[in-house]
Amino acid sequence: MATAVCPGSFDPVTNGHLDVFERAAALFEHVTVAVLINKTKSSVFTVEERMEMLSESLAPFPNVSVDAFHGLLVDYCRDKGISAIVKGLRAVSDFEFEFQLALMNRKLEPNLETLFLMPREEFTYISSRLVKEIGRLGGNIESFAPANVVAALRKKFN
Ligand code: PNS
């Protein structure tokens, strides 16, 4: 059975991401959640903090591991022997850009498939950006992100 990667910034991981990881874990022998190291993009959490929060949240899934990568995703997949990219699709608005990325990745590495999984409906409006904004402004984010992320955001924005 094939192995997959769920790539992203995960700044921070949300309940929507976790829903997609869980679905991927049921389909693949092994899933790597890979955090992009992107020095040009400002983030609230360091890559290490994001990986730690992901690892804590993913502890119940023995076939899911957490890693970080830089450079092209196709090169990372080639190096690790990963044959599929799994992305979450929340709404039609996600589709256009994800479609472009998927086709570009296929052009770069024809043997690598991209699969889209849809999270549960109640997670379709959640994004890391909104969770951070609501957290920064003192709103309740408990239903949008795991408890460790909620605590970490409260600490950051205290
Ligand atoms: O959570 P994000 O920021 O939407 O994730 C985007 C990500 C990391 C999946 C995408 O930017 C990516 O794969 N970057 C790695 C660099 C790369 O391969 N770029 C070419 C894409 S066709």
PDB file of C-alpha atoms and ligand atoms in Angstrom:
ATOM      1  CA  MET A   1       0.000   0.000   0.000  1.00  0.00           C
ATOM      2  CA  ALA A   2       1.237   3.488  -0.836  1.00  0.00           C
ATOM      3  CA  THR A   3       2.474   6.176   1.493  1.00  0.00           C
ATOM      4  CA  ALA A   4       1.271   9.771   1.425  1.00  0.00           C
ATOM      5  CA  VAL A   5       2.286  13.238   2.495  1.00  0.00           C
ATOM      6  CA  CYS A   6       0.008  15.977   3.853  1.00  0.00           C
ATOM      7  CA  PRO A   7       2.052  19.139   3.230  1.00  0.00           C
ATOM      8  CA  GLY A   8       1.312  22.591   4.573  1.00  0.00           C
ATOM      9  CA  SER A   9       2.265  25.516   6.756  1.00  0.00           C
ATOM     10  CA  PHE A  10       0.097  24.417   9.700  1.00  0.00           C
ATOM     11  CA  ASP A  11       0.554  27.750  11.490  1.00  0.00           C
ATOM     12  CA  PRO A  12      -1.151  26.356  13.520  1.00  0.00           C
ATOM     13  CA  VAL A  13      -2.837  22.993  12.893  1.00  0.00           C
ATOM     14  CA  THR A  14      -6.653  23.197  13.092  1.00  0.00           C
ATOM     15  CA  ASN A  15      -9.417  20.657  13.632  1.00  0.00           C
ATOM     16  CA  GLY A  16     -10.000  20.744   9.866  1.00  0.00           C
ATOM     17  CA  HIS A  17      -6.410  19.623   9.196  1.00  0.00           C
ATOM     18  CA  LEU A  18      -6.729  16.868  11.803  1.00  0.00           C
ATOM     19  CA  ASP A  19      -9.897  15.592  10.164  1.00  0.00           C
ATOM     20  CA  VAL A  20      -8.088  15.302   6.824  1.00  0.00           C
ATOM     21  CA  PHE A  21      -5.046  13.589   8.421  1.00  0.00           C
ATOM     22  CA  GLU A  22      -7.338  11.042  10.051  1.00  0.00           C
ATOM     23  CA  ARG A  23      -9.012  10.293   6.716  1.00  0.00           C
ATOM     24  CA  ALA A  24      -5.623   9.954   5.012  1.00  0.00           C
ATOM     25  CA  ALA A  25      -4.380   7.648   7.799  1.00  0.00           C
ATOM     26  CA  ALA A  26      -7.297   5.300   7.092  1.00  0.00           C
ATOM     27  CA  LEU A  27      -6.397   5.109   3.399  1.00  0.00           C
ATOM     28  CA  PHE A  28      -2.614   4.859   3.430  1.00  0.00           C
ATOM     29  CA  GLU A  29      -0.121   2.576   5.116  1.00  0.00           C
ATOM     30  CA  HIS A  30       1.828   5.585   6.315  1.00  0.00           C
ATOM     31  CA  VAL A  31       1.159   9.325   6.229  1.00  0.00           C
ATOM     32  CA  THR A  32       3.766  12.031   6.777  1.00  0.00           C
ATOM     33  CA  VAL A  33       2.502  15.427   7.816  1.00  0.00           C
ATOM     34  CA  ALA A  34       5.211  17.698   6.415  1.00  0.00           C
ATOM     35  CA  VAL A  35       5.616  21.299   7.574  1.00  0.00           C
ATOM     36  CA  LEU A  36       7.027  23.642   4.944  1.00  0.00           C
ATOM     37  CA  ILE A  37      10.091  25.585   6.114  1.00  0.00           C
ATOM     38  CA  ASN A  38       9.439  28.920   4.436  1.00  0.00           C
ATOM     39  CA  LYS A  39      11.789  31.672   5.528  1.00  0.00           C
ATOM     40  CA  THR A  40      10.050  34.241   3.297  1.00  0.00           C
ATOM     41  CA  LYS A  41       6.663  33.898   5.044  1.00  0.00           C
ATOM     42  CA  SER A  42       6.136  35.287   8.524  1.00  0.00           C
ATOM     43  CA  SER A  43       4.506  32.909  10.967  1.00  0.00           C
ATOM     44  CA  VAL A  44       3.168  33.017  14.513  1.00  0.00           C
ATOM     45  CA  PHE A  45       4.756  29.688  15.471  1.00  0.00           C
ATOM     46  CA  THR A  46       8.236  28.414  14.669  1.00  0.00           C
ATOM     47  CA  VAL A  47       8.524  25.233  12.598  1.00  0.00           C
ATOM     48  CA  GLU A  48       9.573  23.377  15.788  1.00  0.00           C
ATOM     49  CA  GLU A  49       6.516  24.652  17.694  1.00  0.00           C
ATOM     50  CA  ARG A  50       4.224  23.663  14.828  1.00  0.00           C
ATOM     51  CA  MET A  51       5.791  20.194  14.625  1.00  0.00           C
ATOM     52  CA  GLU A  52       5.429  19.707  18.366  1.00  0.00           C
ATOM     53  CA  MET A  53       1.744  20.674  18.343  1.00  0.00           C
ATOM     54  CA  LEU A  54       1.172  18.366  15.354  1.00  0.00           C
ATOM     55  CA  SER A  55       2.987  15.464  17.055  1.00  0.00           C
ATOM     56  CA  GLU A  56       0.903  15.875  20.214  1.00  0.00           C
ATOM     57  CA  SER A  57      -2.343  15.972  18.231  1.00  0.00           C
ATOM     58  CA  LEU A  58      -1.364  12.998  16.095  1.00  0.00           C
ATOM     59  CA  ALA A  59      -0.224  10.737  18.939  1.00  0.00           C
ATOM     60  CA  PRO A  60      -3.357   8.529  18.594  1.00  0.00           C
ATOM     61  CA  PHE A  61      -2.436   7.679  14.978  1.00  0.00           C
ATOM     62  CA  PRO A  62       0.473   5.213  14.875  1.00  0.00           C
ATOM     63  CA  ASN A  63       0.830   5.383  11.083  1.00  0.00           C
ATOM     64  CA  VAL A  64       1.177   9.187  10.975  1.00  0.00           C
ATOM     65  CA  SER A  65       4.495  10.964  11.529  1.00  0.00           C
ATOM     66  CA  VAL A  66       5.528  14.616  11.449  1.00  0.00           C
ATOM     67  CA  ASP A  67       8.426  16.040   9.483  1.00  0.00           C
ATOM     68  CA  ALA A  68       9.603  19.350   8.012  1.00  0.00           C
ATOM     69  CA  PHE A  69      10.822  20.057   4.503  1.00  0.00           C
ATOM     70  CA  HIS A  70      12.190  22.843   2.374  1.00  0.00           C
ATOM     71  CA  GLY A  71      12.495  23.145  -1.364  1.00  0.00           C
ATOM     72  CA  LEU A  72      10.151  21.481  -3.793  1.00  0.00           C
ATOM     73  CA  LEU A  73       7.516  19.117  -2.457  1.00  0.00           C
ATOM     74  CA  VAL A  74       8.093  16.747  -5.406  1.00  0.00           C
ATOM     75  CA  ASP A  75      11.791  16.452  -4.441  1.00  0.00           C
ATOM     76  CA  TYR A  76      10.862  15.695  -0.831  1.00  0.00           C
ATOM     77  CA  CYS A  77       8.439  12.981  -1.996  1.00  0.00           C
ATOM     78  CA  ARG A  78      11.035  11.482  -4.333  1.00  0.00           C
ATOM     79  CA  ASP A  79      13.651  11.393  -1.537  1.00  0.00           C
ATOM     80  CA  LYS A  80      11.217   9.756   0.901  1.00  0.00           C
ATOM     81  CA  GLY A  81       9.619   7.318  -1.569  1.00  0.00           C
ATOM     82  CA  ILE A  82       6.199   8.930  -1.105  1.00  0.00           C
ATOM     83  CA  SER A  83       3.727   8.309  -3.923  1.00  0.00           C
ATOM     84  CA  ALA A  84       0.761  10.546  -3.090  1.00  0.00           C
ATOM     85  CA  ILE A  85       0.059  14.076  -1.894  1.00  0.00           C
ATOM     86  CA  VAL A  86      -3.113  14.462   0.160  1.00  0.00           C
ATOM     87  CA  LYS A  87      -4.691  17.905   0.450  1.00  0.00           C
ATOM     88  CA  GLY A  88      -7.884  19.024   2.135  1.00  0.00           C
ATOM     89  CA  LEU A  89     -10.511  20.794   0.036  1.00  0.00           C
ATOM     90  CA  ARG A  90     -12.885  22.927   2.056  1.00  0.00           C
ATOM     91  CA  ALA A  91     -14.826  24.802  -0.590  1.00  0.00           C
ATOM     92  CA  VAL A  92     -14.864  25.643  -4.271  1.00  0.00           C
ATOM     93  CA  SER A  93     -12.722  28.673  -3.459  1.00  0.00           C
ATOM     94  CA  ASP A  94      -9.852  26.326  -2.514  1.00  0.00           C
ATOM     95  CA  PHE A  95     -10.164  24.427  -5.749  1.00  0.00           C
ATOM     96  CA  GLU A  96      -8.671  26.787  -8.306  1.00  0.00           C
ATOM     97  CA  PHE A  97      -5.306  27.173  -6.590  1.00  0.00           C
ATOM     98  CA  GLU A  98      -5.132  23.544  -5.467  1.00  0.00           C
ATOM     99  CA  PHE A  99      -5.901  22.414  -9.025  1.00  0.00           C
ATOM    100  CA  GLN A 100      -3.044  24.565 -10.326  1.00  0.00           C
ATOM    101  CA  LEU A 101      -0.634  23.172  -7.682  1.00  0.00           C
ATOM    102  CA  ALA A 102      -1.703  19.584  -8.394  1.00  0.00           C
ATOM    103  CA  LEU A 103      -1.198  19.917 -12.131  1.00  0.00           C
ATOM    104  CA  MET A 104       2.137  21.673 -11.688  1.00  0.00           C
ATOM    105  CA  ASN A 105       3.325  18.958  -9.300  1.00  0.00           C
ATOM    106  CA  ARG A 106       2.197  16.318 -11.811  1.00  0.00           C
ATOM    107  CA  LYS A 107       4.160  18.093 -14.547  1.00  0.00           C
ATOM    108  CA  LEU A 108       7.248  18.122 -12.283  1.00  0.00           C
ATOM    109  CA  GLU A 109       6.803  14.497 -11.168  1.00  0.00           C
ATOM    110  CA  PRO A 110       4.318  12.469 -13.264  1.00  0.00           C
ATOM    111  CA  ASN A 111       4.395   9.463 -10.885  1.00  0.00           C
ATOM    112  CA  LEU A 112       3.169  11.488  -7.927  1.00  0.00           C
ATOM    113  CA  GLU A 113      -0.625  11.616  -7.517  1.00  0.00           C
ATOM    114  CA  THR A 114      -2.529  14.359  -5.677  1.00  0.00           C
ATOM    115  CA  LEU A 115      -5.699  13.355  -3.838  1.00  0.00           C
ATOM    116  CA  PHE A 116      -8.225  15.745  -2.330  1.00  0.00           C
ATOM    117  CA  LEU A 117     -10.149  14.816   0.783  1.00  0.00           C
ATOM    118  CA  MET A 118     -13.025  16.824   2.195  1.00  0.00           C
ATOM    119  CA  PRO A 119     -13.204  17.484   5.931  1.00  0.00           C
ATOM    120  CA  ARG A 120     -16.475  17.259   7.857  1.00  0.00           C
ATOM    121  CA  GLU A 121     -18.868  20.094   6.925  1.00  0.00           C
ATOM    122  CA  GLU A 122     -18.492  21.854  10.275  1.00  0.00           C
ATOM    123  CA  PHE A 123     -14.774  22.314   9.598  1.00  0.00           C
ATOM    124  CA  THR A 124     -15.106  23.763   6.107  1.00  0.00           C
ATOM    125  CA  TYR A 125     -15.006  27.391   7.257  1.00  0.00           C
ATOM    126  CA  ILE A 126     -11.993  26.947   9.562  1.00  0.00           C
ATOM    127  CA  SER A 127      -8.593  28.250   8.504  1.00  0.00           C
ATOM    128  CA  SER A 128      -5.339  28.791  10.393  1.00  0.00           C
ATOM    129  CA  ARG A 129      -5.509  32.477   9.459  1.00  0.00           C
ATOM    130  CA  LEU A 130      -8.966  32.989  11.007  1.00  0.00           C
ATOM    131  CA  VAL A 131      -8.131  30.934  14.099  1.00  0.00           C
ATOM    132  CA  LYS A 132      -5.086  33.178  14.679  1.00  0.00           C
ATOM    133  CA  GLU A 133      -7.102  36.346  14.086  1.00  0.00           C
ATOM    134  CA  ILE A 134      -9.896  35.323  16.459  1.00  0.00           C
ATOM    135  CA  GLY A 135      -7.317  34.187  19.026  1.00  0.00           C
ATOM    136  CA  ARG A 136      -5.425  37.466  18.753  1.00  0.00           C
ATOM    137  CA  LEU A 137      -8.651  39.408  19.303  1.00  0.00           C
ATOM    138  CA  GLY A 138      -9.601  37.373  22.356  1.00  0.00           C
ATOM    139  CA  GLY A 139     -12.398  35.301  20.802  1.00  0.00           C
ATOM    140  CA  ASN A 140     -13.257  31.713  21.632  1.00  0.00           C
ATOM    141  CA  ILE A 141     -11.344  29.305  19.385  1.00  0.00           C
ATOM    142  CA  GLU A 142     -11.964  26.109  21.343  1.00  0.00           C
ATOM    143  CA  SER A 143     -14.084  24.467  18.673  1.00  0.00           C
ATOM    144  CA  PHE A 144     -11.653  25.274  15.854  1.00  0.00           C
ATOM    145  CA  ALA A 145      -8.345  23.847  17.061  1.00  0.00           C
ATOM    146  CA  PRO A 146      -7.037  21.137  19.413  1.00  0.00           C
ATOM    147  CA  ALA A 147      -6.541  22.046  23.093  1.00  0.00           C
ATOM    148  CA  ASN A 148      -2.742  22.318  22.839  1.00  0.00           C
ATOM    149  CA  VAL A 149      -3.073  24.850  20.003  1.00  0.00           C
ATOM    150  CA  VAL A 150      -5.721  26.850  21.880  1.00  0.00           C
ATOM    151  CA  ALA A 151      -3.389  27.016  24.903  1.00  0.00           C
ATOM    152  CA  ALA A 152      -0.374  27.942  22.755  1.00  0.00           C
ATOM    153  CA  LEU A 153      -2.287  30.725  20.991  1.00  0.00           C
ATOM    154  CA  ARG A 154      -3.534  32.115  24.305  1.00  0.00           C
ATOM    155  CA  LYS A 155       0.059  32.170  25.549  1.00  0.00           C
ATOM    156  CA  LYS A 156       1.321  33.875  22.364  1.00  0.00           C
ATOM    157  CA  PHE A 157      -1.354  36.544  22.401  1.00  0.00           C
ATOM    158  CA  ASN A 158      -1.524  37.007  26.158  1.00  0.00           C
TER     159      ASN A 158
HETATM  160  O1  PNS B   1      -0.626  25.405   4.123  1.00  0.00           O
HETATM  161  P1  PNS B   1      -0.163  26.040   2.825  1.00  0.00           P
HETATM  162  O2  PNS B   1       0.726  27.218   3.097  1.00  0.00           O
HETATM  163  O3  PNS B   1      -1.319  26.379   1.925  1.00  0.00           O
HETATM  164  O4  PNS B   1       0.707  24.911   2.078  1.00  0.00           O
HETATM  165  C1  PNS B   1       1.243  25.145   0.799  1.00  0.00           C
HETATM  166  C2  PNS B   1       2.251  24.051   0.404  1.00  0.00           C
HETATM  167  C3  PNS B   1       3.287  23.880   1.484  1.00  0.00           C
HETATM  168  C4  PNS B   1       1.504  22.742   0.222  1.00  0.00           C
HETATM  169  C5  PNS B   1       2.895  24.483  -0.927  1.00  0.00           C
HETATM  170  O5  PNS B   1       3.274  25.814  -0.829  1.00  0.00           O
HETATM  171  C6  PNS B   1       4.118  23.654  -1.279  1.00  0.00           C
HETATM  172  O6  PNS B   1       4.005  22.492  -1.628  1.00  0.00           O
HETATM  173  N1  PNS B   1       5.308  24.281  -1.182  1.00  0.00           N
HETATM  174  C7  PNS B   1       6.574  23.627  -1.426  1.00  0.00           C
HETATM  175  C8  PNS B   1       7.317  24.285  -2.593  1.00  0.00           C
HETATM  176  C9  PNS B   1       6.835  23.724  -3.918  1.00  0.00           C
HETATM  177  O7  PNS B   1       6.888  22.533  -4.163  1.00  0.00           O
HETATM  178  N2  PNS B   1       6.343  24.632  -4.792  1.00  0.00           N
HETATM  179  C10 PNS B   1       5.847  24.276  -6.099  1.00  0.00           C
HETATM  180  C11 PNS B   1       4.381  23.932  -6.034  1.00  0.00           C
HETATM  181  S1  PNS B   1       3.776  23.474  -7.591  1.00  0.00           S
END
